[in-house]
Short mmCIF file of C-alpha atoms (C1' of nucleotides) in Angstrom, two decimals:
data_model
loop_
_atom_site.label_atom_id
_atom_site.label_comp_id
_atom_site.label_asym_id
_atom_site.label_seq_id
_atom_site.Cartn_x
_atom_site.Cartn_y
_atom_site.Cartn_z
CA UNK A 1 -58.82 -40.91 -15.02
CA UNK A 2 -60.17 -42.63 -18.73
CA UNK A 3 -59.11 -41.27 -21.99
CA UNK A 4 -62.59 -41.33 -23.22
CA UNK A 5 -63.26 -39.33 -26.34
CA UNK A 6 -65.13 -36.85 -24.58
CA UNK A 7 -62.33 -36.11 -22.05
CA UNK A 8 -60.17 -35.92 -25.13
CA UNK A 9 -62.27 -32.89 -26.25
CA UNK A 10 -61.58 -30.84 -22.93
CA UNK A 11 -57.79 -31.94 -23.18
CA UNK A 12 -57.62 -30.15 -26.30
CA UNK A 13 -59.63 -27.20 -25.37
CA UNK A 14 -57.04 -26.62 -22.44
CA UNK A 15 -54.31 -26.64 -25.07
CA UNK A 16 -56.24 -24.12 -27.09
CA UNK A 17 -57.11 -26.51 -29.78
CA UNK A 18 -60.25 -26.47 -31.92
CA UNK A 19 -61.78 -29.90 -31.07
CA UNK A 20 -63.13 -31.42 -34.24
CA UNK A 21 -63.90 -35.18 -34.56
CA UNK A 22 -60.69 -35.74 -36.40
CA UNK A 23 -58.57 -34.19 -33.95
CA UNK A 24 -60.21 -36.01 -31.06
CA UNK A 25 -59.83 -39.44 -32.50
CA UNK A 26 -56.23 -38.84 -32.96
CA UNK A 27 -55.67 -37.35 -29.65
CA UNK A 28 -57.56 -40.60 -28.55
CA UNK A 29 -55.36 -43.18 -30.43
CA UNK A 30 -52.57 -41.51 -28.83
CA UNK A 31 -53.57 -41.10 -25.38
CA UNK A 32 -55.36 -44.05 -24.62
CA UNK A 33 -52.78 -46.37 -25.35
CA UNK A 34 -49.99 -44.59 -23.82
CA UNK A 35 -47.82 -45.57 -26.34
CA UNK A 36 -45.23 -44.06 -28.80
CA UNK A 37 -46.70 -43.84 -32.36
CA UNK A 38 -45.58 -43.01 -35.82
CA UNK A 39 -47.71 -40.79 -38.00
CA UNK A 40 -48.75 -43.85 -40.01
CA UNK A 41 -49.44 -45.94 -36.86
CA UNK A 42 -51.83 -43.12 -35.96
CA UNK A 43 -53.44 -43.48 -39.56
CA UNK A 44 -54.01 -46.94 -39.35
CA UNK A 45 -55.37 -46.86 -35.83
CA UNK A 46 -57.51 -43.97 -36.59
CA UNK A 47 -58.86 -45.81 -39.65
CA UNK A 48 -59.95 -48.74 -38.39
CA UNK A 49 -62.95 -47.02 -36.81
CA UNK A 50 -65.81 -45.82 -39.43
CA UNK A 51 -64.74 -42.59 -40.80
CA UNK A 52 -61.92 -42.11 -42.58
CA UNK A 53 -59.04 -39.57 -41.58
CA UNK A 54 -56.98 -38.65 -44.66
CA UNK A 55 -53.36 -38.82 -44.37
CA UNK A 56 -53.10 -34.92 -44.68
CA UNK A 57 -55.15 -34.42 -41.74
CA UNK A 58 -53.05 -36.66 -39.75
CA UNK A 59 -49.93 -34.85 -40.51
CA UNK A 60 -51.48 -31.14 -39.95
CA UNK A 61 -52.98 -32.48 -36.46
CA UNK A 62 -49.86 -34.36 -35.48
CA UNK A 63 -47.92 -31.04 -36.17
CA UNK A 64 -50.39 -28.90 -34.33
CA UNK A 65 -50.29 -31.05 -31.54
CA UNK A 66 -46.58 -30.41 -31.24
CA UNK A 67 -46.77 -26.78 -31.74
CA UNK A 68 -49.16 -26.63 -28.66
CA UNK A 69 -47.29 -29.02 -26.54
CA UNK A 70 -49.86 -31.55 -26.39
CA UNK A 71 -47.39 -34.42 -27.55
CA UNK A 72 -43.46 -34.59 -28.05
CA UNK A 73 -41.41 -35.71 -31.23
CA UNK A 74 -38.83 -38.59 -30.70
CA UNK A 75 -36.52 -38.92 -33.30
CA UNK A 76 -34.72 -42.57 -32.92
CA UNK A 77 -35.53 -44.27 -35.93
CA UNK A 78 -34.27 -42.43 -39.23
CA UNK A 79 -37.07 -43.76 -41.02
CA UNK A 80 -39.84 -42.28 -38.77
CA UNK A 81 -40.89 -40.01 -36.31
CA UNK A 82 -42.58 -41.08 -33.17
CA UNK A 83 -45.06 -38.85 -31.43
CA UNK A 84 -45.18 -39.14 -27.56
CA UNK A 85 -48.27 -38.17 -25.48
CA UNK A 86 -46.27 -38.11 -22.47
CA UNK A 87 -44.97 -34.41 -21.95
CA UNK A 88 -43.48 -34.77 -18.48
CA UNK A 89 -39.68 -34.73 -18.57
CA UNK A 90 -38.43 -38.11 -19.48
CA UNK A 91 -36.00 -39.95 -21.73
CA UNK A 92 -35.99 -43.00 -23.75
CA UNK A 93 -35.06 -46.39 -24.14
CA UNK A 94 -34.86 -47.87 -27.78
CA UNK A 95 -34.94 -51.56 -28.63
CA UNK A 96 -33.09 -51.49 -31.41
CA UNK A 97 -33.63 -54.87 -32.93
CA UNK A 98 -37.42 -54.88 -32.21
CA UNK A 99 -37.82 -50.75 -32.30
CA UNK A 100 -39.80 -50.78 -29.19
CA UNK A 101 -39.59 -47.48 -27.38
CA UNK A 102 -40.18 -46.89 -23.65
CA UNK A 103 -40.13 -44.21 -21.31
CA UNK A 104 -37.56 -43.60 -18.26
CA UNK A 105 -38.71 -41.29 -15.96
CA UNK A 106 -36.17 -38.34 -15.61
CA UNK A 107 -37.00 -37.59 -12.29
CA UNK A 108 -33.55 -39.56 -10.88
CA UNK A 109 -31.57 -39.03 -13.91
CA UNK A 110 -28.83 -36.37 -13.51
CA UNK A 111 -26.89 -35.04 -16.21
CA UNK A 112 -24.10 -32.86 -15.32
CA UNK A 113 -20.80 -31.48 -16.77
CA UNK A 114 -22.34 -30.37 -20.19
CA UNK A 115 -20.30 -27.12 -21.20
CA UNK A 116 -21.77 -23.89 -21.75
CA UNK A 117 -23.69 -22.79 -24.33
CA UNK A 118 -22.90 -20.62 -26.94
CA UNK A 119 -23.76 -17.20 -26.49
CA UNK A 120 -27.14 -16.19 -27.74
CA UNK A 121 -28.41 -19.78 -27.50
CA UNK A 122 -31.08 -21.32 -24.98
CA UNK A 123 -31.84 -24.96 -24.80
CA UNK A 124 -34.98 -26.05 -26.15
CA UNK A 125 -34.61 -29.48 -24.73
CA UNK A 126 -32.21 -32.46 -24.15
CA UNK A 127 -32.63 -35.75 -25.72
CA UNK A 128 -31.44 -38.67 -23.97
CA UNK A 129 -31.82 -42.06 -25.57
CA UNK A 130 -30.33 -45.36 -24.46
CA UNK A 131 -29.84 -47.87 -27.24
CA UNK A 132 -30.27 -51.07 -26.30
CA UNK A 133 -29.78 -54.97 -27.89
CA UNK A 134 -30.94 -58.45 -26.80
CA UNK A 135 -27.69 -60.32 -25.61
CA UNK A 136 -27.19 -63.46 -27.79
CA UNK B 1 -1.64 -36.31 -38.81
CA UNK B 2 -3.30 -35.55 -42.17
CA UNK B 3 -6.22 -37.05 -43.93
CA UNK B 4 -4.58 -37.83 -47.13
CA UNK B 5 -5.97 -40.30 -49.64
CA UNK B 6 -2.97 -42.46 -48.94
CA UNK B 7 -3.50 -42.62 -45.19
CA UNK B 8 -7.49 -43.29 -45.87
CA UNK B 9 -6.21 -46.57 -47.37
CA UNK B 10 -4.54 -47.67 -44.24
CA UNK B 11 -7.38 -46.39 -42.25
CA UNK B 12 -9.57 -48.60 -43.80
CA UNK B 13 -7.56 -51.67 -43.84
CA UNK B 14 -7.19 -51.36 -40.33
CA UNK B 15 -10.96 -51.39 -40.17
CA UNK B 16 -11.21 -54.68 -42.09
CA UNK B 17 -12.54 -52.88 -45.23
CA UNK B 18 -11.05 -53.17 -48.72
CA UNK B 19 -10.02 -49.79 -49.75
CA UNK B 20 -11.52 -49.28 -53.25
CA UNK B 21 -11.23 -45.95 -55.17
CA UNK B 22 -14.58 -44.82 -54.23
CA UNK B 23 -14.24 -45.83 -50.72
CA UNK B 24 -10.88 -44.06 -50.24
CA UNK B 25 -12.96 -40.88 -51.90
CA UNK B 26 -15.82 -41.52 -49.17
CA UNK B 27 -13.73 -41.65 -46.51
CA UNK B 28 -11.62 -38.70 -47.43
CA UNK B 29 -14.56 -36.64 -47.73
CA UNK B 30 -15.72 -37.27 -44.00
CA UNK B 31 -12.32 -37.39 -42.33
CA UNK B 32 -10.42 -34.61 -44.14
CA UNK B 33 -13.29 -32.03 -42.74
CA UNK B 34 -13.93 -33.26 -39.54
CA UNK B 35 -17.95 -32.67 -40.05
CA UNK B 36 -20.89 -34.28 -39.50
CA UNK B 37 -22.13 -34.89 -43.36
CA UNK B 38 -25.62 -36.17 -44.75
CA UNK B 39 -25.54 -39.15 -47.54
CA UNK B 40 -26.24 -36.46 -50.29
CA UNK B 41 -23.51 -33.98 -48.60
CA UNK B 42 -21.09 -36.67 -49.00
CA UNK B 43 -22.16 -37.50 -52.58
CA UNK B 44 -22.09 -33.90 -53.71
CA UNK B 45 -18.57 -33.82 -52.20
CA UNK B 46 -17.18 -36.83 -53.92
CA UNK B 47 -18.64 -35.97 -57.09
CA UNK B 48 -16.92 -32.64 -57.53
CA UNK B 49 -13.83 -34.43 -58.11
CA UNK B 50 -13.76 -36.07 -61.33
CA UNK B 51 -14.59 -39.67 -61.20
CA UNK B 52 -18.35 -39.83 -60.64
CA UNK B 53 -19.70 -42.30 -57.96
CA UNK B 54 -23.33 -43.56 -57.85
CA UNK B 55 -25.94 -42.92 -55.36
CA UNK B 56 -25.99 -46.38 -54.31
CA UNK B 57 -22.32 -46.72 -53.68
CA UNK B 58 -22.31 -44.10 -51.46
CA UNK B 59 -25.33 -45.26 -49.36
CA UNK B 60 -23.67 -48.93 -49.58
CA UNK B 61 -20.34 -47.69 -48.35
CA UNK B 62 -21.58 -45.45 -45.60
CA UNK B 63 -23.33 -48.52 -44.22
CA UNK B 64 -20.32 -50.52 -44.41
CA UNK B 65 -18.61 -47.90 -42.67
CA UNK B 66 -21.10 -47.97 -39.88
CA UNK B 67 -20.87 -51.58 -39.51
CA UNK B 68 -17.15 -51.56 -39.21
CA UNK B 69 -17.49 -48.93 -36.53
CA UNK B 70 -15.61 -46.33 -38.64
CA UNK B 71 -18.13 -43.68 -38.37
CA UNK B 72 -21.18 -43.23 -36.03
CA UNK B 73 -24.74 -42.57 -37.15
CA UNK B 74 -26.38 -39.11 -35.60
CA UNK B 75 -30.29 -38.78 -35.73
CA UNK B 76 -31.21 -35.53 -34.92
CA UNK B 77 -33.19 -34.50 -37.79
CA UNK B 78 -35.81 -36.71 -38.73
CA UNK B 79 -35.46 -35.61 -42.56
CA UNK B 80 -31.77 -36.86 -42.60
CA UNK B 81 -29.26 -38.97 -41.27
CA UNK B 82 -25.81 -37.53 -40.62
CA UNK B 83 -22.37 -39.47 -40.49
CA UNK B 84 -19.81 -38.95 -37.81
CA UNK B 85 -16.09 -39.45 -38.52
CA UNK B 86 -15.53 -38.74 -34.73
CA UNK B 87 -16.14 -42.56 -32.87
CA UNK B 88 -14.87 -41.26 -29.31
CA UNK B 89 -17.36 -41.03 -27.07
CA UNK B 90 -19.08 -37.70 -27.39
CA UNK B 91 -22.42 -36.08 -27.58
CA UNK B 92 -24.03 -33.44 -29.80
CA UNK B 93 -25.28 -29.79 -29.93
CA UNK B 94 -27.71 -29.24 -32.44
CA UNK B 95 -28.91 -25.82 -33.37
CA UNK B 96 -32.38 -26.29 -34.34
CA UNK B 97 -32.93 -23.28 -36.91
CA UNK B 98 -29.59 -23.57 -38.72
CA UNK B 99 -29.20 -27.17 -38.92
CA UNK B 100 -25.73 -27.07 -37.42
CA UNK B 101 -24.40 -29.97 -35.58
CA UNK B 102 -21.47 -29.95 -33.46
CA UNK B 103 -19.50 -32.24 -30.82
CA UNK B 104 -19.55 -32.21 -26.95
CA UNK B 105 -16.93 -33.72 -25.54
CA UNK B 106 -18.12 -36.51 -23.29
CA UNK B 107 -15.05 -36.48 -21.26
CA UNK B 108 -16.61 -34.29 -18.34
CA UNK B 109 -20.25 -34.95 -18.88
CA UNK B 110 -21.66 -37.41 -16.56
CA UNK B 111 -25.04 -39.01 -16.62
CA UNK B 112 -26.18 -40.59 -13.49
CA UNK B 113 -29.15 -42.11 -12.08
CA UNK B 114 -30.40 -44.33 -15.19
CA UNK B 115 -32.69 -47.02 -14.27
CA UNK B 116 -31.10 -50.70 -14.64
CA UNK B 117 -31.68 -52.24 -18.19
CA UNK B 118 -34.22 -54.84 -18.84
CA UNK B 119 -32.96 -58.45 -18.30
CA UNK B 120 -31.27 -59.92 -21.57
CA UNK B 121 -30.27 -56.36 -22.53
CA UNK B 122 -26.96 -54.60 -23.08
CA UNK B 123 -26.50 -51.03 -23.65
CA UNK B 124 -25.39 -50.37 -27.52
CA UNK B 125 -24.87 -46.65 -27.00
CA UNK B 126 -26.43 -43.66 -25.30
CA UNK B 127 -27.16 -40.66 -27.46
CA UNK B 128 -27.31 -37.07 -25.82
CA UNK B 129 -28.62 -34.41 -27.82
CA UNK B 130 -28.66 -30.74 -26.84
CA UNK B 131 -31.25 -28.90 -28.87
CA UNK B 132 -30.61 -25.21 -28.86
CA UNK B 133 -32.15 -22.33 -30.19
CA UNK B 134 -31.07 -18.53 -30.90
CA UNK B 135 -32.62 -16.24 -28.57
CA UNK B 136 -34.74 -13.81 -30.43
"C1'" DT C 1 -83.61 -20.22 -41.35
"C1'" DC C 2 -80.27 -18.63 -44.45
"C1'" DC C 3 -75.87 -16.76 -45.33
"C1'" DG C 4 -70.81 -15.57 -45.57
"C1'" DG C 5 -66.65 -15.88 -43.80
"C1'" DA C 6 -63.40 -18.53 -41.61
"C1'" DT C 7 -61.16 -22.61 -40.21
"C1'" DA C 8 -60.89 -27.18 -41.02
"C1'" DT C 9 -60.47 -31.59 -44.24
"C1'" DT C 10 -59.63 -33.95 -48.22
"C1'" DA C 11 -57.37 -36.37 -52.59
"C1'" DG C 12 -53.84 -36.52 -55.38
"C1'" DA C 13 -49.76 -34.84 -57.28
"C1'" DC C 14 -45.19 -34.06 -55.52
"C1'" DA C 15 -40.59 -34.36 -53.21
"C1'" DA C 16 -36.67 -36.14 -50.81
"C1'" DA C 17 -34.29 -40.04 -48.78
"C1'" DG C 18 -33.15 -44.50 -49.14
"C1'" DT C 19 -33.17 -49.28 -50.91
"C1'" DC C 20 -33.14 -52.76 -54.45
"C1'" DC C 21 -31.55 -55.41 -58.47
"C1'" DA C 22 -29.68 -56.94 -62.39
"C1'" DG C 23 -26.08 -55.79 -65.50
"C1'" DA C 24 -21.23 -53.87 -66.24
"C1'" DT C 25 -16.72 -53.23 -64.52
"C1'" DC C 26 -12.70 -53.86 -61.73
"C1'" DG C 27 -8.38 -55.84 -59.93
"C1'" DA C 28 -5.67 -60.02 -58.18
"C1'" DC C 29 -3.81 -64.19 -59.28
"C1'" DG C 30 -2.62 -68.04 -62.11
"C1'" DC D 1 -4.64 -63.23 -71.02
"C1'" DG D 2 -8.52 -65.10 -68.83
"C1'" DT D 3 -11.62 -66.27 -64.90
"C1'" DC D 4 -13.54 -65.14 -60.88
"C1'" DG D 5 -15.36 -63.16 -56.83
"C1'" DA D 6 -16.14 -58.40 -55.31
"C1'" DT D 7 -17.54 -54.14 -56.26
"C1'" DC D 8 -19.98 -50.41 -58.77
"C1'" DT D 9 -23.54 -48.72 -61.47
"C1'" DG D 10 -27.78 -46.63 -63.36
"C1'" DG D 11 -32.50 -46.54 -62.57
"C1'" DA D 12 -36.94 -48.01 -60.94
"C1'" DC D 13 -39.12 -48.58 -56.59
"C1'" DT D 14 -40.80 -47.59 -51.58
"C1'" DT D 15 -41.51 -44.58 -48.04
"C1'" DT D 16 -42.27 -40.60 -45.23
"C1'" DG D 17 -43.84 -36.49 -45.59
"C1'" DT D 18 -45.17 -32.00 -47.89
"C1'" DC D 19 -48.20 -29.11 -51.04
"C1'" DT D 20 -52.28 -27.23 -53.08
"C1'" DA D 21 -56.40 -26.14 -54.50
"C1'" DA D 22 -61.25 -27.52 -53.72
"C1'" DT D 23 -64.88 -28.99 -50.76
"C1'" DA D 24 -66.75 -29.26 -46.46
"C1'" DT D 25 -67.94 -27.85 -42.02
"C1'" DC D 26 -69.06 -24.62 -38.36
"C1'" DC D 27 -70.77 -20.68 -36.43
"C1'" DG D 28 -72.72 -16.03 -35.48
"C1'" DG D 29 -75.73 -12.66 -37.14
"C1'" DA D 30 -79.47 -10.67 -39.83
#
DNA sequence: TCCGGATATTAGACAAAGTCCAGATCGACG
DNA sequence: CGTCGATCTGGACTTTGTCTAATATCCGGA
């Protein structure tokens, strides 16, 4: 299945998002290259094509995608947030020097022995980040 | 064992850090209250006492502590980094709404099934963050 | 087709966290 | 006391992200 702009419209609709031009472009940027992009990378990608999209719209749209569960937020670098088009359960591998971020399928990963949560709390998510460095 | 300013000097020396007034104050701020503080919280704490310490020094010092392995960095909130005086192996529990951050002892937590690392890579650390929310 | 309202987009001002630099200050040692 | 390297400092600057008020677009009904 290819991530054409047309298919993006359907994807957006299925997530209860009104598919506008800008939203389609932004979704396309994220999904066509299955990669983790930061907000300004998204902006750069979107604006290489003809129509310009404003910074405000990029931020608004990414936040909207987040709320609607279309993308996930990955916080590994204090200086910028990455957006992850893969919403299936998975973890992350972060190469500290290069800043490269990749997925670790959660299927075979087991996390056990976590203490019970404080009363009245529910888990919103578990982020597991493996930070690696090149041997020198 | 109490975290007096005098003891801080020894702690710094044992980590190969020249113990200056400012560094002692900053270490004391972090260690005397075993808590996660952000850079500006550190600055606020340090500057309630007489001598003022500049923003640049706070940032420089925290970075130095980090390099020397005196503190850990915890990245849970995209808007600010927390510094953690607890360097023993542990994970974190983050209350999304309140921003409260607490430790989870790593002793009983087992993470298994992680795939092998890419060649030429070594693990620098594994960050496990449990994000929780108050039930409503 | 034209209108009106709701929704979306925009430029640019603003805020907050963090970095950088050149000059001032400190403190150890001779 | 004077020197020198290490440290500290104010303040300008950068970057990421937010906010706002004005404009543009879309869509259903007359």
